């Protein structure tokens, strides 16, 4: 496949691995966080950790939209779907996330609620057009990547004069979450994470561009390298981060130049500014309440706001106390550190959200990482 | 929901929609978020929307950088 296969080339990967091995300093370690679940998935799927020197450690970050959505908001969606007049449209990833009382959207659908899995927000528009007697609610989640598609759907509904369409908005912001991770106060149980650099998100960056990451380079002295999702993109970004750390630089660099422009996508940015405004605060799984970290519809679009139309008041809900999703999302624990991992909690019977989404750290580790051993290094790495 | 691959635009449709091909699999997506999409462009597709165009020169340059890192001399005419 063009623009894919060449970035998955094994020989190139081994050579980039040799370059990383040659450039890391043996007397220090490199702790790098890949914020985005897409990168977590790629790192696990292609065995990238096996190609890295032992002193380069990848920390999985909270950039998995399904994983960070708190249970309370899933409960809200289930309550909405249970209303007889409502058809709830949702991205498929959300269907199996455990909610309160042993429920999930999947179970609510099985019990008779009208819940439809959609691929695109425009599918929800089509469903609303085809069912004028139903109240169609689009369960909008995700980072800056899925926010513009929600805005397009809203503007389309407005243009078509659709009265039976509304949006349950849960869109969240990447840079604010990155800052929350860096600002986390250490606790006796969880020491601070010494992140020395970030692999920056791919598709979030196609929208927001490079500027929003400057604060991390400038104020926190952390290098950021925006990387594509293919394995060679990730490996080359790691090489770029190693070089920045070695040279004691903290810059925002772009490895994903074939898709990310410095200014991002101005059309999408302008559209989102028109439709959304910041929430005072939003609850994240793993991070708690983070001020100004999420979006809501502006008052001008209140008619399309499901939270207003159906008077939704989110009730706080607790995760399973044995589930370590929170600490895993904060990068403080690894999936295998959770005692539920692989026993009670598997992709077939997930206890926590990190096992539900394919981008979740636990699902990635379950699918690709469980059989890894450090002994495999010797077999994978050619002598440089 | 964040994994996406570059897809070839094969046909422009009304209402800011377009047909794309992914190794022969055809889909209809929205191109409302990207200006000046043309047939033959590759676009990054995510939840049914094109988010950005793939720049062929920069794609080539990325491969050149990768090859440079592995110590392979650049092909003649490689984009710097």
Coordinates of C-alpha atoms in Angstrom, one line a residue:
Chain A
X1 CA 0.0 0.0 0.0
X2 CA 1.5 3.3 -1.0
X3 CA 2.8 5.5 1.8
X4 CA 2.5 2.6 4.1
X5 CA 4.7 -0.4 3.1
X6 CA 7.8 1.7 2.7
X7 CA 7.5 2.9 6.3
X8 CA 7.2 -0.7 7.5
X9 CA 10.4 -2.0 6.0
X10 CA 12.2 -4.4 8.3
X11 CA 15.7 -3.8 7.0
X12 CA 15.3 -0.1 7.4
X13 CA 13.9 -0.7 10.9
X14 CA 17.0 -2.7 11.9
X15 CA 19.3 -0.1 10.6
X16 CA 17.5 2.7 12.4
X17 CA 17.7 0.6 15.5
X18 CA 21.4 0.3 15.0
X19 CA 21.6 4.1 14.6
X20 CA 19.7 4.6 17.9
X21 CA 22.0 2.0 19.7
X22 CA 25.0 3.8 18.4
X23 CA 23.8 7.2 19.6
X24 CA 22.5 6.5 23.0
X25 CA 24.9 7.1 25.8
X26 CA 25.5 4.0 27.9
X27 CA 25.8 6.0 31.1
X28 CA 22.3 7.3 31.1
X29 CA 18.7 6.2 30.5
X30 CA 16.1 7.8 28.2
X31 CA 12.4 7.7 29.4
X32 CA 10.2 8.8 26.5
X33 CA 6.4 9.0 26.6
X34 CA 4.3 8.2 23.5
X35 CA 1.2 10.2 24.4
X36 CA -1.0 8.7 21.7
X37 CA -2.7 5.3 21.8
X38 CA -2.0 4.9 18.1
X39 CA 1.7 5.0 18.8
X40 CA 1.2 2.6 21.8
X41 CA -0.5 0.2 19.4
X42 CA 2.3 0.6 16.8
X43 CA 5.1 0.1 19.4
X44 CA 3.5 -3.1 20.6
X45 CA 2.3 -4.4 17.2
X46 CA 5.7 -4.1 15.5
X47 CA 7.8 -5.1 18.5
X48 CA 9.6 -1.7 18.5
X49 CA 10.6 -2.1 22.2
X50 CA 12.6 -5.2 21.2
X51 CA 14.6 -3.1 18.8
X52 CA 15.5 -0.4 21.3
X53 CA 18.5 -0.4 23.6
X54 CA 17.7 -1.4 27.2
X55 CA 18.3 2.2 28.4
X56 CA 15.5 3.6 26.1
X57 CA 12.2 3.1 27.9
X58 CA 8.9 3.9 26.3
X59 CA 6.2 5.1 28.7
X60 CA 2.6 4.8 27.5
X61 CA 0.6 7.9 27.8
X62 CA -3.1 8.7 28.2
X63 CA -3.8 9.5 24.6
X64 CA -6.5 6.9 24.1
X65 CA -9.9 8.6 23.9
X66 CA -11.9 5.6 25.0
X67 CA -9.6 4.9 27.9
X68 CA -9.7 8.4 29.4
X69 CA -13.5 8.8 29.2
X70 CA -14.8 8.4 32.8
X71 CA -17.4 5.9 33.7
X72 CA -19.9 8.6 34.6
X73 CA -20.1 9.8 31.0
X74 CA -20.7 6.3 29.7
X75 CA -23.5 6.0 32.4
X76 CA -25.0 9.2 31.0
X77 CA -24.9 7.7 27.5
X78 CA -26.6 4.5 28.6
X79 CA -29.3 6.6 30.5
X80 CA -29.8 8.5 27.3
X81 CA -30.1 5.4 25.2
X82 CA -32.7 3.9 27.6
X83 CA -35.1 6.8 26.8
X84 CA -37.7 5.4 24.5
X85 CA -37.5 8.3 22.0
X86 CA -33.7 8.2 21.7
X87 CA -31.4 6.6 19.1
X88 CA -27.8 6.8 20.4
X89 CA -25.1 6.8 17.7
X90 CA -21.6 5.9 18.9
X91 CA -18.2 5.0 17.7
X92 CA -17.8 1.2 18.0
X93 CA -14.8 1.4 20.3
X94 CA -17.1 2.6 23.1
X95 CA -19.6 -0.3 23.0
X96 CA -17.7 -2.6 25.4
X97 CA -16.4 -0.1 28.0
X98 CA -17.6 -1.3 31.4
X99 CA -20.0 1.2 33.0
X100 CA -21.6 1.2 36.5
X101 CA -23.7 -1.7 37.6
X102 CA -22.0 -4.2 35.3
X103 CA -23.5 -2.4 32.3
X104 CA -22.1 -1.4 28.9
X105 CA -23.5 0.1 25.8
X106 CA -23.4 -3.4 24.3
X107 CA -25.5 -4.8 27.1
X108 CA -27.9 -1.8 27.0
X109 CA -28.3 -2.5 23.2
X110 CA -28.9 -6.2 24.0
X111 CA -31.6 -5.2 26.5
X112 CA -33.4 -3.3 23.8
X113 CA -32.0 0.2 23.7
X114 CA -31.6 1.7 20.2
X115 CA -27.9 2.1 20.0
X116 CA -26.2 2.2 16.6
X117 CA -22.5 1.9 15.9
X118 CA -21.4 4.5 13.3
X119 CA -18.1 4.9 11.5
X120 CA -18.6 8.6 10.8
X121 CA -20.5 11.5 12.4
X122 CA -22.3 11.9 9.1
X123 CA -23.7 8.4 9.5
X124 CA -25.6 9.8 12.6
X125 CA -26.9 12.7 10.4
X126 CA -28.2 10.1 7.9
X127 CA -29.9 8.1 10.7
X128 CA -31.5 11.3 11.9
X129 CA -32.8 12.2 8.4
X130 CA -34.2 8.7 7.9
X131 CA -35.9 8.6 11.3
X132 CA -37.6 12.0 11.8
X133 CA -39.7 10.6 14.7
X134 CA -36.6 9.6 16.7
X135 CA -34.3 11.8 18.8
X136 CA -30.8 10.9 17.4
X137 CA -27.9 11.7 19.7
X138 CA -24.3 11.5 18.6
X139 CA -22.0 10.3 21.4
X140 CA -19.0 12.5 20.4
X141 CA -15.7 11.5 22.0
X142 CA -12.1 11.9 21.1
X143 CA -9.2 14.3 21.0
X144 CA -8.6 17.1 18.4
X145 CA -8.7 14.6 15.6
X146 CA -12.4 13.7 16.0
X147 CA -13.5 17.1 17.0
X148 CA -13.7 18.7 13.6
X149 CA -15.8 15.8 12.2
X150 CA -18.3 16.5 15.1
X151 CA -18.4 20.2 14.1
X152 CA -19.0 19.3 10.5
X153 CA -22.0 17.1 11.5
X154 CA -23.4 19.9 13.6
X155 CA -23.1 22.4 10.8
X156 CA -24.7 19.9 8.4
X157 CA -27.6 19.3 10.8
X158 CA -28.1 23.1 11.0
X159 CA -28.0 23.5 7.2
X160 CA -30.5 20.7 6.7
X161 CA -32.8 22.1 9.5
X162 CA -32.7 18.8 11.4
X163 CA -34.6 19.2 14.6
X164 CA -34.1 15.7 15.9
X165 CA -30.3 15.6 16.0
X166 CA -28.1 16.5 19.0
X167 CA -24.5 16.0 20.2
X168 CA -23.4 14.6 23.6
X169 CA -20.0 16.3 23.5
X170 CA -17.0 14.7 25.3
X171 CA -14.2 16.1 23.2
X172 CA -10.9 16.6 25.1
X173 CA -7.6 18.4 24.5
X174 CA -4.2 16.8 24.0
X175 CA -1.8 19.6 25.2
X176 CA -3.7 20.1 28.4
X177 CA -3.5 16.4 29.2
X178 CA 0.3 16.4 28.5
X179 CA 0.6 19.3 30.9
X180 CA -1.5 17.5 33.5
X181 CA 0.9 14.5 33.3
X182 CA 3.9 16.8 33.8
X183 CA 2.3 18.7 36.6
X184 CA 1.2 15.6 38.6
X185 CA 2.3 15.9 42.1
X186 CA 4.1 12.7 43.3
X187 CA 2.4 10.6 46.0
X188 CA 4.0 8.2 48.4
X189 CA 2.6 5.3 46.3
X190 CA 3.5 6.7 43.0
X191 CA 6.8 8.5 42.4
X192 CA 7.0 11.2 39.8
X193 CA 7.7 10.0 36.2
X194 CA 10.9 11.4 34.8
X195 CA 9.7 11.9 31.2
X196 CA 12.5 13.2 29.1
X197 CA 10.7 13.7 25.9
X198 CA 7.4 13.1 24.0
X199 CA 6.6 11.3 20.8
X200 CA 3.9 13.7 19.7
X201 CA 0.6 12.5 18.2
X202 CA 0.2 12.0 14.5
X203 CA -3.3 12.9 13.6
X204 CA -4.1 15.3 16.4
X205 CA -1.1 17.2 15.0
X206 CA -2.5 17.3 11.5
X207 CA -5.3 19.4 13.0
X208 CA -3.5 21.5 15.7
X209 CA -0.1 21.8 14.1
X210 CA 3.1 22.4 16.0
X211 CA 2.6 25.6 18.0
X212 CA 0.5 24.1 20.9
X213 CA 3.5 21.9 21.9
X214 CA 5.9 24.8 22.1
X215 CA 5.0 25.3 25.8
X216 CA 6.6 21.9 26.6
X217 CA 9.9 22.8 25.0
X218 CA 9.9 26.4 26.3
X219 CA 8.5 26.0 29.9
X220 CA 9.2 22.4 30.7
X221 CA 12.4 21.9 28.7
X222 CA 11.0 18.7 27.2
X223 CA 11.7 17.8 23.6
X224 CA 8.6 16.9 21.5
X225 CA 8.9 15.1 18.1
X226 CA 5.6 14.7 16.2
X227 CA 5.7 11.3 14.6
X228 CA 3.7 9.3 12.1
X229 CA 1.9 6.0 13.0
X230 CA 4.1 3.6 11.0
X231 CA 6.8 1.8 12.8
X232 CA 9.7 3.5 11.0
X233 CA 8.1 6.9 11.8
X234 CA 8.1 6.0 15.5
X235 CA 11.7 4.7 15.4
X236 CA 13.0 7.7 13.6
X237 CA 11.2 10.0 16.1
X238 CA 12.8 8.1 18.9
X239 CA 16.2 8.7 17.2
X240 CA 15.4 12.4 16.9
X241 CA 14.5 12.5 20.6
X242 CA 17.7 10.7 21.6
X243 CA 19.6 13.3 19.7
X244 CA 17.8 16.2 21.4
X245 CA 18.4 14.7 24.8
X246 CA 22.1 14.1 24.0
X247 CA 22.5 17.7 22.8
X248 CA 20.5 19.1 25.8
X249 CA 18.0 20.7 23.4
X250 CA 14.3 21.0 23.9
X251 CA 12.6 21.7 20.5
X252 CA 9.4 20.8 18.9
X253 CA 10.3 18.8 15.8
X254 CA 8.1 17.3 13.1
X255 CA 9.0 13.8 11.8
X256 CA 5.6 13.4 10.1
X257 CA 6.3 16.1 7.5
X258 CA 4.3 14.3 4.8
X259 CA 1.0 14.9 6.7
X260 CA 1.5 17.5 9.4
X261 CA 2.0 21.2 8.5
X262 CA 3.4 23.7 10.9
X263 CA 0.1 25.6 11.2
X264 CA -2.0 22.4 11.3
X265 CA -5.4 22.4 9.4
X266 CA -6.7 26.0 9.5
X267 CA -10.1 25.0 8.1
X268 CA -10.6 22.6 11.0
X269 CA -9.3 24.9 13.6
X270 CA -11.6 27.8 12.5
X271 CA -14.6 25.5 12.4
X272 CA -13.9 24.1 15.9
X273 CA -13.5 27.7 17.3
X274 CA -16.9 28.6 15.8
X275 CA -18.7 25.6 17.3
X276 CA -16.9 24.8 20.6
X277 CA -15.7 26.5 23.7
X278 CA -13.7 25.4 26.7
X279 CA -15.3 23.7 29.7
X280 CA -14.4 24.9 33.1
X281 CA -13.3 21.4 34.0
X282 CA -13.7 17.8 32.8
X283 CA -13.2 14.5 34.6
X284 CA -10.5 12.2 33.0
X285 CA -10.0 8.6 34.0
X286 CA -6.5 8.5 35.5
X287 CA -6.1 12.2 35.8
X288 CA -9.2 13.3 37.7
X289 CA -10.8 16.7 37.1
X290 CA -8.6 18.8 34.8
X291 CA -9.4 22.5 34.3
X292 CA -10.0 23.7 30.7
X293 CA -9.2 20.3 29.3
X294 CA -12.4 19.6 27.3
X295 CA -14.9 21.3 25.0
X296 CA -18.6 22.0 25.0
X297 CA -20.9 23.4 22.4
X298 CA -21.1 27.2 22.4
X299 CA -24.4 28.8 23.5
X300 CA -25.2 29.6 19.9
X301 CA -25.6 25.9 19.3
X302 CA -27.4 25.1 22.5
X303 CA -30.3 23.6 20.5
X304 CA -28.0 20.8 19.4
X305 CA -26.5 20.2 22.9
X306 CA -27.8 16.8 24.2
X307 CA -26.7 17.8 27.7
X308 CA -29.2 20.7 27.6
X309 CA -31.9 19.0 25.5
X310 CA -32.0 16.0 27.9
X311 CA -30.8 17.7 31.1
X312 CA -27.8 15.5 31.7
X313 CA -26.2 15.8 35.0
X314 CA -23.2 13.5 35.3
X315 CA -22.9 11.5 38.5
X316 CA -19.5 10.5 39.7
X317 CA -18.8 6.8 39.4
X318 CA -16.0 4.7 40.7
X319 CA -13.8 2.5 38.6
X320 CA -13.2 -1.1 39.9
X321 CA -10.9 -0.5 42.8
X322 CA -8.6 -3.3 41.7
X323 CA -8.2 -1.9 38.2
X324 CA -5.0 0.0 37.6
X325 CA -6.1 1.8 34.4
X326 CA -5.6 5.2 36.1
X327 CA -2.0 4.6 37.0
X328 CA -1.4 3.0 33.6
X329 CA -2.9 6.0 31.9
X330 CA -0.6 8.3 34.0
X331 CA 2.4 6.2 32.8
X332 CA 3.1 5.2 36.4
X333 CA 2.4 1.5 36.0
X334 CA 2.6 -1.0 33.2
X335 CA -0.3 -3.3 32.2
X336 CA 1.5 -6.3 33.7
X337 CA 1.6 -4.5 37.1
X338 CA -2.2 -4.9 37.4
X339 CA -3.3 -8.0 39.2
X340 CA -6.4 -8.2 37.0
X341 CA -4.3 -8.2 33.8
X342 CA -4.8 -11.4 31.8
X343 CA -6.8 -13.2 34.5
X344 CA -10.1 -11.4 35.2
X345 CA -9.4 -8.7 32.6
X346 CA -8.9 -9.7 29.0
X347 CA -10.2 -8.2 25.7
X348 CA -13.0 -10.7 25.8
X349 CA -14.0 -9.7 29.4
X350 CA -12.5 -6.2 30.0
X351 CA -12.6 -4.8 33.5
X352 CA -11.0 -1.5 32.6
X353 CA -11.1 0.7 29.5
X354 CA -7.4 0.2 28.7
X355 CA -8.3 -3.4 27.8
X356 CA -11.2 -2.4 25.6
X357 CA -9.8 -0.1 23.0
X358 CA -7.1 -1.6 20.6
X359 CA -5.2 1.6 21.4
X360 CA -5.3 1.0 25.1
X361 CA -2.0 0.0 26.7
X362 CA -3.4 -3.2 28.2
X363 CA -5.0 -4.4 25.0
X364 CA -1.8 -3.7 23.1
X365 CA 0.2 -5.6 25.7
X366 CA -2.2 -8.5 25.7
X367 CA -2.3 -8.8 21.9
X368 CA 1.3 -8.2 21.1
X369 CA 3.5 -7.8 24.2
X370 CA 2.8 -10.8 26.4
X371 CA 5.3 -13.1 24.7
X372 CA 8.1 -10.6 24.5
X373 CA 11.3 -11.3 26.3
X374 CA 14.5 -9.4 26.3
X375 CA 16.3 -12.5 25.0
X376 CA 14.6 -11.8 21.6
X377 CA 16.9 -8.8 21.2
X378 CA 19.8 -10.9 20.0
X379 CA 17.7 -12.5 17.4
X380 CA 16.2 -9.3 16.1
X381 CA 19.2 -7.0 15.9
X382 CA 21.8 -7.4 13.3
X383 CA 25.3 -6.5 14.3
X384 CA 25.9 -2.9 13.3
Chain B
X1 CA -10.3 4.9 16.6
X2 CA -7.2 6.8 15.9
X3 CA -5.5 4.5 13.4
X4 CA -5.7 5.7 9.9
X5 CA -3.9 5.2 6.6
X6 CA -3.4 7.2 3.6
X7 CA -6.0 6.6 0.9
X8 CA -6.2 7.5 -2.8
X9 CA -8.9 9.9 -3.9
X10 CA -10.6 8.3 -6.9
X11 CA -13.7 10.5 -7.4
X12 CA -15.0 13.8 -6.2
X13 CA -18.7 13.8 -5.2
X14 CA -21.2 16.6 -4.4
X15 CA -21.6 18.0 -0.9
X16 CA -17.9 17.9 -0.1
X17 CA -17.8 14.1 -0.4
X18 CA -15.3 11.9 -2.2
X19 CA -14.7 8.3 -3.1
X20 CA -11.4 6.8 -1.9
X21 CA -9.6 3.6 -2.5
X22 CA -7.6 1.7 0.0
X23 CA -5.8 -1.0 -1.9
X24 CA -8.9 -1.6 -4.0
X25 CA -11.4 -1.2 -1.2
X26 CA -13.7 1.7 -2.0
X27 CA -15.3 4.1 0.5
X28 CA -17.1 7.4 0.5
X29 CA -15.7 10.0 2.9
X30 CA -16.1 13.7 3.6
X31 CA -13.5 16.2 2.3
X32 CA -15.1 19.2 4.0
X33 CA -12.0 19.7 6.2
X34 CA -9.4 19.8 3.4
X35 CA -9.1 22.4 0.7
X36 CA -8.5 21.7 -3.0
X37 CA -8.6 17.9 -2.9
X38 CA -8.2 16.5 -6.4
X39 CA -8.5 13.0 -7.9
X40 CA -5.1 11.3 -7.5
X41 CA -4.3 12.9 -4.1
X42 CA -3.6 10.7 -1.1
X43 CA -5.4 11.9 2.0
X44 CA -5.2 10.8 5.7
X45 CA -8.6 9.4 6.5
X46 CA -10.0 9.2 10.0
X47 CA -13.6 8.4 11.1
X48 CA -14.8 9.0 7.6
X49 CA -13.1 12.4 7.0
X50 CA -10.0 13.5 5.2
X51 CA -7.8 15.3 7.7
X52 CA -4.9 16.3 5.6
X53 CA -3.3 15.7 2.2
X54 CA -0.2 13.5 2.0
X55 CA 2.6 15.6 0.5
X56 CA 4.5 13.3 -1.9
X57 CA 7.7 15.4 -1.8
X58 CA 7.8 15.3 2.0
X59 CA 7.0 11.5 1.9
X60 CA 10.0 11.0 -0.3
X61 CA 12.1 13.3 1.9
X62 CA 11.2 11.2 5.0
X63 CA 12.4 8.1 3.3
X64 CA 15.6 9.9 2.4
X65 CA 16.1 10.9 6.0
X66 CA 15.6 7.3 7.1
X67 CA 18.1 6.1 4.6
X68 CA 20.6 8.8 5.6
X69 CA 20.2 7.6 9.2
X70 CA 21.1 4.1 8.1
X71 CA 24.2 5.2 6.2
X72 CA 22.8 4.6 2.7
X73 CA 23.8 7.2 0.2
X74 CA 20.8 9.2 -1.2
X75 CA 19.4 8.2 -4.6
X76 CA 20.2 10.6 -7.4
X77 CA 17.7 13.3 -7.4
X78 CA 16.5 12.7 -3.9
X79 CA 14.6 15.5 -2.4
X80 CA 16.5 17.2 0.4

